[in-house]
Coordinates of C-alpha atoms (C1' of nucleotides) in Angstrom, one line a residue:
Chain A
X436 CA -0.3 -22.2 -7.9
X437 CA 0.5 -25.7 -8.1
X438 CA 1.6 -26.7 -5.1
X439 CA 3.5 -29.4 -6.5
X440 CA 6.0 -27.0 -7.9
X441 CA 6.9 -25.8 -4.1
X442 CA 8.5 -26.9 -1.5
X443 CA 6.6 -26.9 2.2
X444 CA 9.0 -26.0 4.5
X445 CA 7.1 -25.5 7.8
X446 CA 3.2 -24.7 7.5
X447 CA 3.2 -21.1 6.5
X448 CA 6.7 -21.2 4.7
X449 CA 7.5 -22.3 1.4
X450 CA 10.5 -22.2 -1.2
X451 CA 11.0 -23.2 -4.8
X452 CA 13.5 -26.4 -5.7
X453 CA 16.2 -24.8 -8.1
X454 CA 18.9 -25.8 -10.1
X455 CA 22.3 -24.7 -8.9
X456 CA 23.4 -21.6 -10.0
X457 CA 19.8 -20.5 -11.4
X458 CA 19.3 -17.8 -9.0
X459 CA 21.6 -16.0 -7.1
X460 CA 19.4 -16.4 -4.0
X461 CA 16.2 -18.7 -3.0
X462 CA 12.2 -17.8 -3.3
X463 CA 10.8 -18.0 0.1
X464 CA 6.9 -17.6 -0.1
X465 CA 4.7 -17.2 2.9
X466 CA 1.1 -18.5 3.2
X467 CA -1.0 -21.4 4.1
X468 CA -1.9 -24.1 1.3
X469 CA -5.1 -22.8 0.2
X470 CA -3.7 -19.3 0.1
X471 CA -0.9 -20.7 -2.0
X472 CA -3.1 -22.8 -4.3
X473 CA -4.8 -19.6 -4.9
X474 CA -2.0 -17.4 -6.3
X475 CA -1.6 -17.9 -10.2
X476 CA 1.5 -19.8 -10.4
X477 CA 2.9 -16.3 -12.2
X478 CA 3.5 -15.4 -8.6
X479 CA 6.3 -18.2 -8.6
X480 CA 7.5 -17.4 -12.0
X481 CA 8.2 -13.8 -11.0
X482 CA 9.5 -14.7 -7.6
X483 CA 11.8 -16.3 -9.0
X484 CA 12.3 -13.9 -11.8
X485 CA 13.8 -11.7 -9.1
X486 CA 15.9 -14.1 -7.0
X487 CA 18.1 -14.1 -10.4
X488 CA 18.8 -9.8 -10.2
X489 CA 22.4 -8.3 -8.8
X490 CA 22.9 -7.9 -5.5
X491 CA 19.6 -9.7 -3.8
X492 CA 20.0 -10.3 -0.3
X493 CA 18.6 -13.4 1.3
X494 CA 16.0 -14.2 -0.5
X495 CA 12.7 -12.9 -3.2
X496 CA 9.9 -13.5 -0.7
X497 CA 6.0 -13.0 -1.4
X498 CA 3.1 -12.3 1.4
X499 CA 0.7 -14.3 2.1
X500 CA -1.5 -11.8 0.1
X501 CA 0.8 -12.0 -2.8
X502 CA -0.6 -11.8 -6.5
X503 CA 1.1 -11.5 -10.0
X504 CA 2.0 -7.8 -11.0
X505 CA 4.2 -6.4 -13.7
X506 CA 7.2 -7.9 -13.2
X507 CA 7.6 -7.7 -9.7
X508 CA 4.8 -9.9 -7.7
X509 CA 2.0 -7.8 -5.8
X510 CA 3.0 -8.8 -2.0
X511 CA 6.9 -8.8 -2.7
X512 CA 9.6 -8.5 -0.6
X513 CA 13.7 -8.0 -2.5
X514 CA 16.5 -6.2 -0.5
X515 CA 19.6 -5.7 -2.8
X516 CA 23.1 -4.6 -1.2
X517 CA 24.1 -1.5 -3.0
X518 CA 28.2 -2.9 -2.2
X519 CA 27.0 -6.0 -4.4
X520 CA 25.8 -4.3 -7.4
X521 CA 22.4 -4.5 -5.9
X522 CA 20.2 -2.8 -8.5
X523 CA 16.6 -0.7 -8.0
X524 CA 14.0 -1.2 -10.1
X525 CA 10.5 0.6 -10.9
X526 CA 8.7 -2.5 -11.3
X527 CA 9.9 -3.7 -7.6
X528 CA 8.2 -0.6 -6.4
X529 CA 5.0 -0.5 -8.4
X530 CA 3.1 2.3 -10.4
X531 CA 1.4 3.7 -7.5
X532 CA 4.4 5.0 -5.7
X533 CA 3.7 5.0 -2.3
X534 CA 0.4 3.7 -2.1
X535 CA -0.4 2.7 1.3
X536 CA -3.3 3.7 4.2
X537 CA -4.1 6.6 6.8
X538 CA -5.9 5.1 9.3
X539 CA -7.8 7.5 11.2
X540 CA -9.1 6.5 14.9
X541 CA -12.2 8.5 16.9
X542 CA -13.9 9.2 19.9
X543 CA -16.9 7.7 18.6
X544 CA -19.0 4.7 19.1
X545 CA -20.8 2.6 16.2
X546 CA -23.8 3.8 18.3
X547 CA -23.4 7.7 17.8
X548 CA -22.9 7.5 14.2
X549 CA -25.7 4.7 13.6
X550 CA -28.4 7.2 12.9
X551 CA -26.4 9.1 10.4
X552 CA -24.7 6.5 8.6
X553 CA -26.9 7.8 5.0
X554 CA -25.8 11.4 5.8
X555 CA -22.0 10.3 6.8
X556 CA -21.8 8.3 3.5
X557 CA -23.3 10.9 1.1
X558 CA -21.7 13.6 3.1
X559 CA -17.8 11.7 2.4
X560 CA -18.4 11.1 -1.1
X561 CA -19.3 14.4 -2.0
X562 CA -16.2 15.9 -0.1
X563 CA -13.9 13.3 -1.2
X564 CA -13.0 14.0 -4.7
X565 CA -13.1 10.2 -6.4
X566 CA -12.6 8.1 -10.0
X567 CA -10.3 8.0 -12.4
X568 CA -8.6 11.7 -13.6
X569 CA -11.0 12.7 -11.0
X570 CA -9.3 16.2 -9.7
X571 CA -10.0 18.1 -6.5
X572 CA -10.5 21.9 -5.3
X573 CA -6.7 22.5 -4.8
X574 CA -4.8 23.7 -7.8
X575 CA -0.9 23.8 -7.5
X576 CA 1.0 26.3 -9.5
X577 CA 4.1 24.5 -11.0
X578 CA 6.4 26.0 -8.0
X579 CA 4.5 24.4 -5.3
X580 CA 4.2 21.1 -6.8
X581 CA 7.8 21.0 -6.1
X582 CA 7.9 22.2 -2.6
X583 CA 5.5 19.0 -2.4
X584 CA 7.7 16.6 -3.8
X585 CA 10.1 17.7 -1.3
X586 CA 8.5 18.4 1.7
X587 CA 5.5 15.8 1.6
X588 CA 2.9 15.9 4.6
X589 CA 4.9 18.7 5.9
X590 CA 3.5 21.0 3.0
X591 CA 0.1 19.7 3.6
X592 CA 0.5 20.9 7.6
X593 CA 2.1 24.3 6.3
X594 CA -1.0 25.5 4.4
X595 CA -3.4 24.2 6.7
X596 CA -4.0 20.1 6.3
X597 CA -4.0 18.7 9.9
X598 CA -2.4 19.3 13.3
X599 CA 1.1 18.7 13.6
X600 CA 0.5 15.8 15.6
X601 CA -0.5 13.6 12.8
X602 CA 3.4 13.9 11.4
X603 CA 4.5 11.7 14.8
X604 CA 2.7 8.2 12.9
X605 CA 3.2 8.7 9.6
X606 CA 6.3 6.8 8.3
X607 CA 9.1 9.1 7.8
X608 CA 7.6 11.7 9.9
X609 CA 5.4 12.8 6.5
X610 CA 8.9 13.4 4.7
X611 CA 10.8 10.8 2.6
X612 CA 14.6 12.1 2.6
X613 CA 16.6 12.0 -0.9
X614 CA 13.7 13.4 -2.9
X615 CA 14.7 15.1 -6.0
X616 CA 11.9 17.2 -7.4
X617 CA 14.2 18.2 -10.9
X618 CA 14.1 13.9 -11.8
X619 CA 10.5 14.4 -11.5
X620 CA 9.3 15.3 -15.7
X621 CA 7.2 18.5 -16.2
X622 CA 4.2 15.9 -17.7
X623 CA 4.6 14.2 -14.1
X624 CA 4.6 17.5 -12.5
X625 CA 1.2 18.9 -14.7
X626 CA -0.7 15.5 -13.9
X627 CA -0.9 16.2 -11.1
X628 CA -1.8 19.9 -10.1
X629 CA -5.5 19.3 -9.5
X630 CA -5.2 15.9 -8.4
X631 CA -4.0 16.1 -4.8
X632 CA -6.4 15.8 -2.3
X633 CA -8.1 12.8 -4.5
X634 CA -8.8 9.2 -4.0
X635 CA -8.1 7.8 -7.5
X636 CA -9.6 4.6 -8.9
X637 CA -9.1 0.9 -8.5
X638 CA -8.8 -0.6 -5.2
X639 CA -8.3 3.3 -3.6
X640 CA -11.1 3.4 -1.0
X641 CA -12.0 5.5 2.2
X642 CA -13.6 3.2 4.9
X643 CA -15.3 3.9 8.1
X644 CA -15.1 1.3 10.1
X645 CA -16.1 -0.2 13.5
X646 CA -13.9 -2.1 16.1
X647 CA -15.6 -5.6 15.8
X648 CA -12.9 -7.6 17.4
X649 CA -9.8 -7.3 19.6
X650 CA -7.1 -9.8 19.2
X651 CA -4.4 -8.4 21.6
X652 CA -6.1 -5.9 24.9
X653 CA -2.2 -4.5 25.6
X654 CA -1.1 -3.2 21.9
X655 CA -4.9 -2.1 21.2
X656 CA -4.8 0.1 24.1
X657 CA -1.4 1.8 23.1
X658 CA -2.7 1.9 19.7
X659 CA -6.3 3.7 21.1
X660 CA -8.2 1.1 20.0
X661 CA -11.6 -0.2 22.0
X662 CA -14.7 -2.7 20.7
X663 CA -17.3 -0.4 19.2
X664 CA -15.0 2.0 18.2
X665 CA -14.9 4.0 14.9
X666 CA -11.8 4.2 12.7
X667 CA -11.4 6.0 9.2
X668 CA -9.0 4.2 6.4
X669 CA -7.8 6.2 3.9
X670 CA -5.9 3.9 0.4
X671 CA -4.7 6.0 -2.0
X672 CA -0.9 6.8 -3.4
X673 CA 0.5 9.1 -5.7
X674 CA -1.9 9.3 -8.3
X675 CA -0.7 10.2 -12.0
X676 CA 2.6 11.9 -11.0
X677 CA 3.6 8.4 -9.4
X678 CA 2.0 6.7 -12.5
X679 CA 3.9 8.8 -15.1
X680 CA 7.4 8.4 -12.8
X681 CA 7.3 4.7 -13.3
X682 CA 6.3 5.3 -17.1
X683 CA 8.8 6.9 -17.5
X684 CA 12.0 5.5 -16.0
X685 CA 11.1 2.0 -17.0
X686 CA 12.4 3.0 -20.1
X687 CA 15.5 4.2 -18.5
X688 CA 16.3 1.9 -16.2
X689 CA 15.5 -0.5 -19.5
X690 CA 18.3 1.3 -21.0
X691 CA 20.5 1.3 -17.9
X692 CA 20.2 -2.5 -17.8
X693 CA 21.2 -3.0 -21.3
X694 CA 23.8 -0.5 -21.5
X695 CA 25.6 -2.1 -18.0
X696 CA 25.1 -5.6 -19.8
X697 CA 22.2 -6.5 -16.3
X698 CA 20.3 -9.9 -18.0
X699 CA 16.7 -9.4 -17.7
X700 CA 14.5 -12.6 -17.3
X701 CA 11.8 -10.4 -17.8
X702 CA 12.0 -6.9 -19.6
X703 CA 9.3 -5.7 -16.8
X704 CA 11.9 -6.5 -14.6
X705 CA 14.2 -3.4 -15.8
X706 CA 16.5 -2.0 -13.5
X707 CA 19.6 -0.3 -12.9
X708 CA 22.7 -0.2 -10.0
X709 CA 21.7 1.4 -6.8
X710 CA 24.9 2.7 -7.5
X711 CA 24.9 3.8 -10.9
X712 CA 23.6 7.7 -12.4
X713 CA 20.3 5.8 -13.8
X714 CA 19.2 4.2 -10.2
X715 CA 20.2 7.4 -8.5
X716 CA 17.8 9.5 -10.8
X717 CA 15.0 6.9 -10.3
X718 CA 15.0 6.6 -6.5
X719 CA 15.2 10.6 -6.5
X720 CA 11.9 10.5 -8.1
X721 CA 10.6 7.9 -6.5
X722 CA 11.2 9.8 -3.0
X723 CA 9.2 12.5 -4.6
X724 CA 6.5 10.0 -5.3
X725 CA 6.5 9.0 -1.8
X726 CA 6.0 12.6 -0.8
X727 CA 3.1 13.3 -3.0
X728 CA 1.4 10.6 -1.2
X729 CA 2.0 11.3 2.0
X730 CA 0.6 14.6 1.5
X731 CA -2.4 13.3 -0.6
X732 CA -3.3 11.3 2.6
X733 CA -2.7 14.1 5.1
X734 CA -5.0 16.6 2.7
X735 CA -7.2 13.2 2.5
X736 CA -7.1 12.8 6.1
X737 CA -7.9 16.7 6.6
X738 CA -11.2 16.6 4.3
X739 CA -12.2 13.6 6.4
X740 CA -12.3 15.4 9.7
X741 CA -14.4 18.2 8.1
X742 CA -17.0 16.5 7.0
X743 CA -16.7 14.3 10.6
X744 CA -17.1 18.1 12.0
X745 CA -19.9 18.8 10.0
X746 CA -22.4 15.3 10.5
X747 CA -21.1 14.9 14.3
X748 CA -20.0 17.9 15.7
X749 CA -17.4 17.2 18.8
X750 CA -16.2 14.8 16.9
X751 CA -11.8 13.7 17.3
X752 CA -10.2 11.6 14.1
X753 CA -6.5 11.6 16.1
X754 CA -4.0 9.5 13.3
X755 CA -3.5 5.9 14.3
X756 CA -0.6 5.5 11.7
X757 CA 0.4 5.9 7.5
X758 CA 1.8 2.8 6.5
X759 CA 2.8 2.6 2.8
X760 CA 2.7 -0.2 0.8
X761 CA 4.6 0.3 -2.6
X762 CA 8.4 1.5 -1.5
X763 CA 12.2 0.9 -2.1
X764 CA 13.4 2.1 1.0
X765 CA 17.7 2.4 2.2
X766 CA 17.4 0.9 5.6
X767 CA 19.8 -1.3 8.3
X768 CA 19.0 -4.5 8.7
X769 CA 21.6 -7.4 10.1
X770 CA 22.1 -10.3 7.8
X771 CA 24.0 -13.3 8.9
X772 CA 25.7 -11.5 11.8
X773 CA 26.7 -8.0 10.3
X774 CA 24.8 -4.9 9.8
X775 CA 24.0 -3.6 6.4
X776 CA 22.1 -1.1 4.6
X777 CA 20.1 -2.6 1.9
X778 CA 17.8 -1.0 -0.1
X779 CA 14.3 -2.9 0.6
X780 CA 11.6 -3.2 -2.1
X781 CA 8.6 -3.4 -0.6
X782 CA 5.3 -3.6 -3.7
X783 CA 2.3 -4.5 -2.4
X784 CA 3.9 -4.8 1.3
X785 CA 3.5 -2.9 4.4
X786 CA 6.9 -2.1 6.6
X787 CA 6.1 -3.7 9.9
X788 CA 8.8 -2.7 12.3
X789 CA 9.1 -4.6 15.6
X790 CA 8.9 -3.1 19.4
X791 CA 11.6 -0.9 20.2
X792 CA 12.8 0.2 16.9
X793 CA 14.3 3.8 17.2
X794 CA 12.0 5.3 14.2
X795 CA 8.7 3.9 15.8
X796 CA 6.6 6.7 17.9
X797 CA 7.1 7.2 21.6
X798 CA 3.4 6.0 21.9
X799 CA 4.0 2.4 20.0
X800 CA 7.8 1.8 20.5
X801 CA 6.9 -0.7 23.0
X802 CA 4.7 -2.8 21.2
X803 CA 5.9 -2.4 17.2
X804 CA 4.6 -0.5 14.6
X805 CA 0.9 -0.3 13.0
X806 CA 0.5 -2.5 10.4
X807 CA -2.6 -2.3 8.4
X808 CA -4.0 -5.2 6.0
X809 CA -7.1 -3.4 4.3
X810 CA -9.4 -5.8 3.2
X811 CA -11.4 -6.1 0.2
X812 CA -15.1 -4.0 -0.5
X813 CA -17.4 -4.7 2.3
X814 CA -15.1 -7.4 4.3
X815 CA -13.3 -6.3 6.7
X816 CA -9.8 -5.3 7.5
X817 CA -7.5 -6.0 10.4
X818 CA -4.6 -3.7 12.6
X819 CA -1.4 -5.7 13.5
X820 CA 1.4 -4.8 15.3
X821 CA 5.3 -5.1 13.6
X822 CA 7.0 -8.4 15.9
X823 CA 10.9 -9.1 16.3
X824 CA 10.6 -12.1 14.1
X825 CA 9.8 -10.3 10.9
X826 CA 12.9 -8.8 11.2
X827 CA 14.4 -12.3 11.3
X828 CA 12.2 -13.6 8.5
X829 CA 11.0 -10.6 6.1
X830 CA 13.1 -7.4 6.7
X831 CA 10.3 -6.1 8.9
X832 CA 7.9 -6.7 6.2
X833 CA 4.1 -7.9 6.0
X834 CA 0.9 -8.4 4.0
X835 CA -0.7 -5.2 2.5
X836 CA -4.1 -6.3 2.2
X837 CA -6.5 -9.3 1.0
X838 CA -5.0 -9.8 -2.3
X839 CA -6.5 -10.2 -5.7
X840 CA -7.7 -13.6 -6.7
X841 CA -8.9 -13.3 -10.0
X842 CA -7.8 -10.7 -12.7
X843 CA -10.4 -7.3 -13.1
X844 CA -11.3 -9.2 -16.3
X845 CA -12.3 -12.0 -14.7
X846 CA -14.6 -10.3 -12.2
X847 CA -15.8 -7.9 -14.4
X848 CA -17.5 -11.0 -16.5
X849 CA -19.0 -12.9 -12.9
X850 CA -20.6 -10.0 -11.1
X851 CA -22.7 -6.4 -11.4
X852 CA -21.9 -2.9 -9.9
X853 CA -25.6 -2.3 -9.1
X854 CA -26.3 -5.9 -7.4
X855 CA -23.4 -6.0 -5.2
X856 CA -23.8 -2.4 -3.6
X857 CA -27.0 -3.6 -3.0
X858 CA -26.5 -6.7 -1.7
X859 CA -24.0 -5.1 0.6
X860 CA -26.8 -1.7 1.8
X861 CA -28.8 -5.4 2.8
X862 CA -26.1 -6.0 5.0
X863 CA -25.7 -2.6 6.7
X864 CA -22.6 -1.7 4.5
X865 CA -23.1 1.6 2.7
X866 CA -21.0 1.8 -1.0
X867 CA -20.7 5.3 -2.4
X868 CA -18.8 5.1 -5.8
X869 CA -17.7 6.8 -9.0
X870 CA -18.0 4.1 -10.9
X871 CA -20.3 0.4 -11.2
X872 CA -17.8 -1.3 -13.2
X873 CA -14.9 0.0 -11.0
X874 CA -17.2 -1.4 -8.1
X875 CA -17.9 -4.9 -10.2
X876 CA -13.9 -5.4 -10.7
X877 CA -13.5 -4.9 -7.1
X878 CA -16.4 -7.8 -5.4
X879 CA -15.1 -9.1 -2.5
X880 CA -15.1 -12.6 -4.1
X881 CA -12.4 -11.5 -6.6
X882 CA -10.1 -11.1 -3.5
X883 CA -8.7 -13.7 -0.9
X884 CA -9.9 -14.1 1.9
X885 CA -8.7 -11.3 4.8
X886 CA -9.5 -13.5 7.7
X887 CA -6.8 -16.2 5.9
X888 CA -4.4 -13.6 4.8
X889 CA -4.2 -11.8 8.6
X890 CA -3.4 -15.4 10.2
X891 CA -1.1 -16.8 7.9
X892 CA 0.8 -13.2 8.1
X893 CA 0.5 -14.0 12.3
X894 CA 1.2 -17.6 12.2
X895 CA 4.4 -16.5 10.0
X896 CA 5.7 -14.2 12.5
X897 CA 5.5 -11.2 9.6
X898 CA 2.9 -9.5 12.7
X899 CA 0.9 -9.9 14.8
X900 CA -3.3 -9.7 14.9
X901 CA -4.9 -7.0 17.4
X902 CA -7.9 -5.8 15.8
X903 CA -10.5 -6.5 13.0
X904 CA -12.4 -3.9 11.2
X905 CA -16.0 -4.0 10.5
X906 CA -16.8 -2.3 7.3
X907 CA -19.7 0.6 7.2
X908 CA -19.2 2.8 4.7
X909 CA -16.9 2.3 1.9
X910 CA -16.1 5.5 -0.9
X911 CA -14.7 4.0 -4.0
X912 CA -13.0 5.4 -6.7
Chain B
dA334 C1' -2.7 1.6 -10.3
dT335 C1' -3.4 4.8 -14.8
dG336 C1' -5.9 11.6 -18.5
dT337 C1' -8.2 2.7 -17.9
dT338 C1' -7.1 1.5 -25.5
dC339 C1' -1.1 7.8 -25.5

DNA sequence: ATGTTC
């Protein structure tokens, strides 16, 4: 981005100069200079591509991790006032409807898995069904897939994923409210029979990973966290049923927009009235999208601890937290003195609620919720905790991960499959993938740096740091 | 991200 098309208005905060009346609100983008110098200055075009839609509230913020997407910036933040004709839209959401992490933590040291790191790695990527179209053992007749879309983690628990503890710290208790299984198309619905309890493709991973570093001893012991510790981190979403949703009401919510007279700066921007029959069908489906990920983690999350039971017997994986990352969510928030419910677009940004917010877990409500920035292949990846001042700033709302720096393209022409998994076994990092060129569009130099993203996102106030990750074995899709 | 160029 050049940086001479921004504004700096403290170190890690930045805005866009406008001309009056060409948005209806400002562009507020988070980030150090070299993290803004980064981002393709797309990033600014769509930022402020969606400070001109109905009914935005405060501002079209990015993350600090924030990188163009279709329409909507990856690592955006847009809350619309349904009152004020505030719109939804399935671009401010993303494709992969509820993507986001499980992050599993054990009783186990880097020292009791060392000598079965090979077997641990092989072991996961056999059980963990990965790659594109890549389907698992589970096979849903066409009535269950609905009971999923409405019921979420909680049909994963009923036949057998998990212990009913693991509901307590994911968001929504494992269950998104207003999910509408009949706005959900049969072709959605038959994608996705064999695909739950799969990883997916892209930047989907499962991680184990030690406790290298602790940023903040008080919140990293209520979260169970120690130094040498292993944790499991599960990325994955909705897989084709959240695909073919957004497919498929882009083109309605295109036709929503035109037929309500909405102008579009960008026709990847289509969208529709939170209050209107279009938007109301979209975020019905949407909320079933959330719930097929939410399960798809929890079955995720369950396939993980058998194969934990298997290569170290004795072995606890207790849930740490489920974060998602690509949401419209309804919640209050106060802006400017009142209290108002907004609905809050989250793509490519983790909610990051502060301490003592009524939704948070007994365990956490003192010290703010899990937030989870997963890094890139082999890097690392860092826990936060949700602060009081990302309400203020963000709508509780922080970085998702490291970020793309460079398009697939890009990296798939500077690096090799083979010669980075390698490079990375040299380093004590075991890769276990579906695919080379998936691996080769994923090198850790075609992302930002983690270790920048994690302390602009503290330095901001979006959350705070209390422990980094150490990659050791990485499943890719 | 994606039955990756339906």
């Amino acid at each position: 981005m050049d940086l001479g098309r921004v504004q700096q208005l403290d170190e890690y905060r930045w805005t866009v100069p406008l001309a009056p009346g060409e948005t209806r609100a400002p562009v507020l983008l988070y980030g150090s200079a070299p993290l803004l110098a980064s981002m393709d200055d797309k990033v600014l075009e769509q930022a402020v591509n969606v400070a001109k839609l109905p009914g935005l509230v405060k501002a079209s913020m990015t993350m600090p991790d924030a990188h163009w997407g279709y329409g909507f910036p990856i690592g955006g933040v847009a809350a619309f006032d349904p009152a004020a004709g505030g719109i939804v839209s399935a671009g401010g959401v993303g494709f992969d409807i509820s993507c986001g992490v499980r992050c599993l933590r054990s009783d186990l040291s880097l020292t009791d898995i060392a000598p079965h790191l090979e077997l641990l790695a092989n072991a996961l990527f056999h059980a963990i069904p990965a790659g594109v179209g890549e389907e698992g053992r589970l096979k849903l007749a066409p009535a269950q897939i609905d009971e999923v879309l409405a019921d979420g983690a909680h049909w994963a628990l009923r036949h057998g994923y998990g212990v009913p503890e693991d509901l307590d710290y994911v968001e929504e208790n494992g269950r998104m409210a207003g999910a509408v299984p009949a706005n959900v198309s049969e072709l959605a619905k038959k994608r996705q029979r064999g695909e739950m309890g799969t990883l997916g493709s892209g930047n989907h991973y499962l991680e184990v990973q030690v406790v290298d570093r602790i940023h903040d001893a008080e919140t990293a012991a209520a979260f169970g966290l120690r130094e040498g510790q292993i944790l499991v981190s599960i990325h994955c979403g909705s897989r084709g049923l959240g695909h073919q949703i957004g497919t498929e009401y882009l083109v309605t919510l295109a036709k929503a927009a035109s037929r309500l007279g909405i102008a579009l700066p960008d026709r990847e921007l289509a969208c529709a009235p939170i209050r209107s029959p279009e938007g109301q069908q979209y975020l019905g489906a949407m909320n079933a999208g959330i719930n097929v990920a939410l399960a798809n983690r929890q079955i995720l999350a369950h396939l993980t601890r058998e194969v934990f039971a298997r290569v170290l017997p004795g072995s606890r994986l207790e849930t740490l937290f489920d974060v998602s990352h690509n949401t419209c969510k309804p919640e209050r928030h106060r802006v400017d003195g009142r209290d108002a419910l907004l609905y809050v677009h989250r793509k490519g940004a983790t909610r990051a609620f502060g301490p003592g917010h009524p939704s948070l877990p007994e365990r956490y409500r003192a010290v703010g919720q899990p937030v989870i920035i997963g890094g890139s292949m082999g890097t690392g990846s860092y826990v936060l905790a949700g602060t009081a001042e990302s309400e203020q700033e963000a709508f509780s709302s922080a970085s998702h991960g490291a970020g793309r720096a460079m398009s697939r393209h890009q990296a798939l022409k500077q690096w090799r499959g083979r010669e980075l998994i390698d490079e990375l076994a040299g380093r004590g990092i075991l890769i276990r993938t579906a695919s080379l060129r998936g691996a080769a569009e994923e090198a850790p130099g075609a992302y930002k740096d983690v270790d920048l993203v994690a302390e602009a996102t503290e330095r901001a106030g979006l959350a705070r740091r209390v422990a980094f990750l150490r990659p050791k074995v990485c499943v890719k899709g």
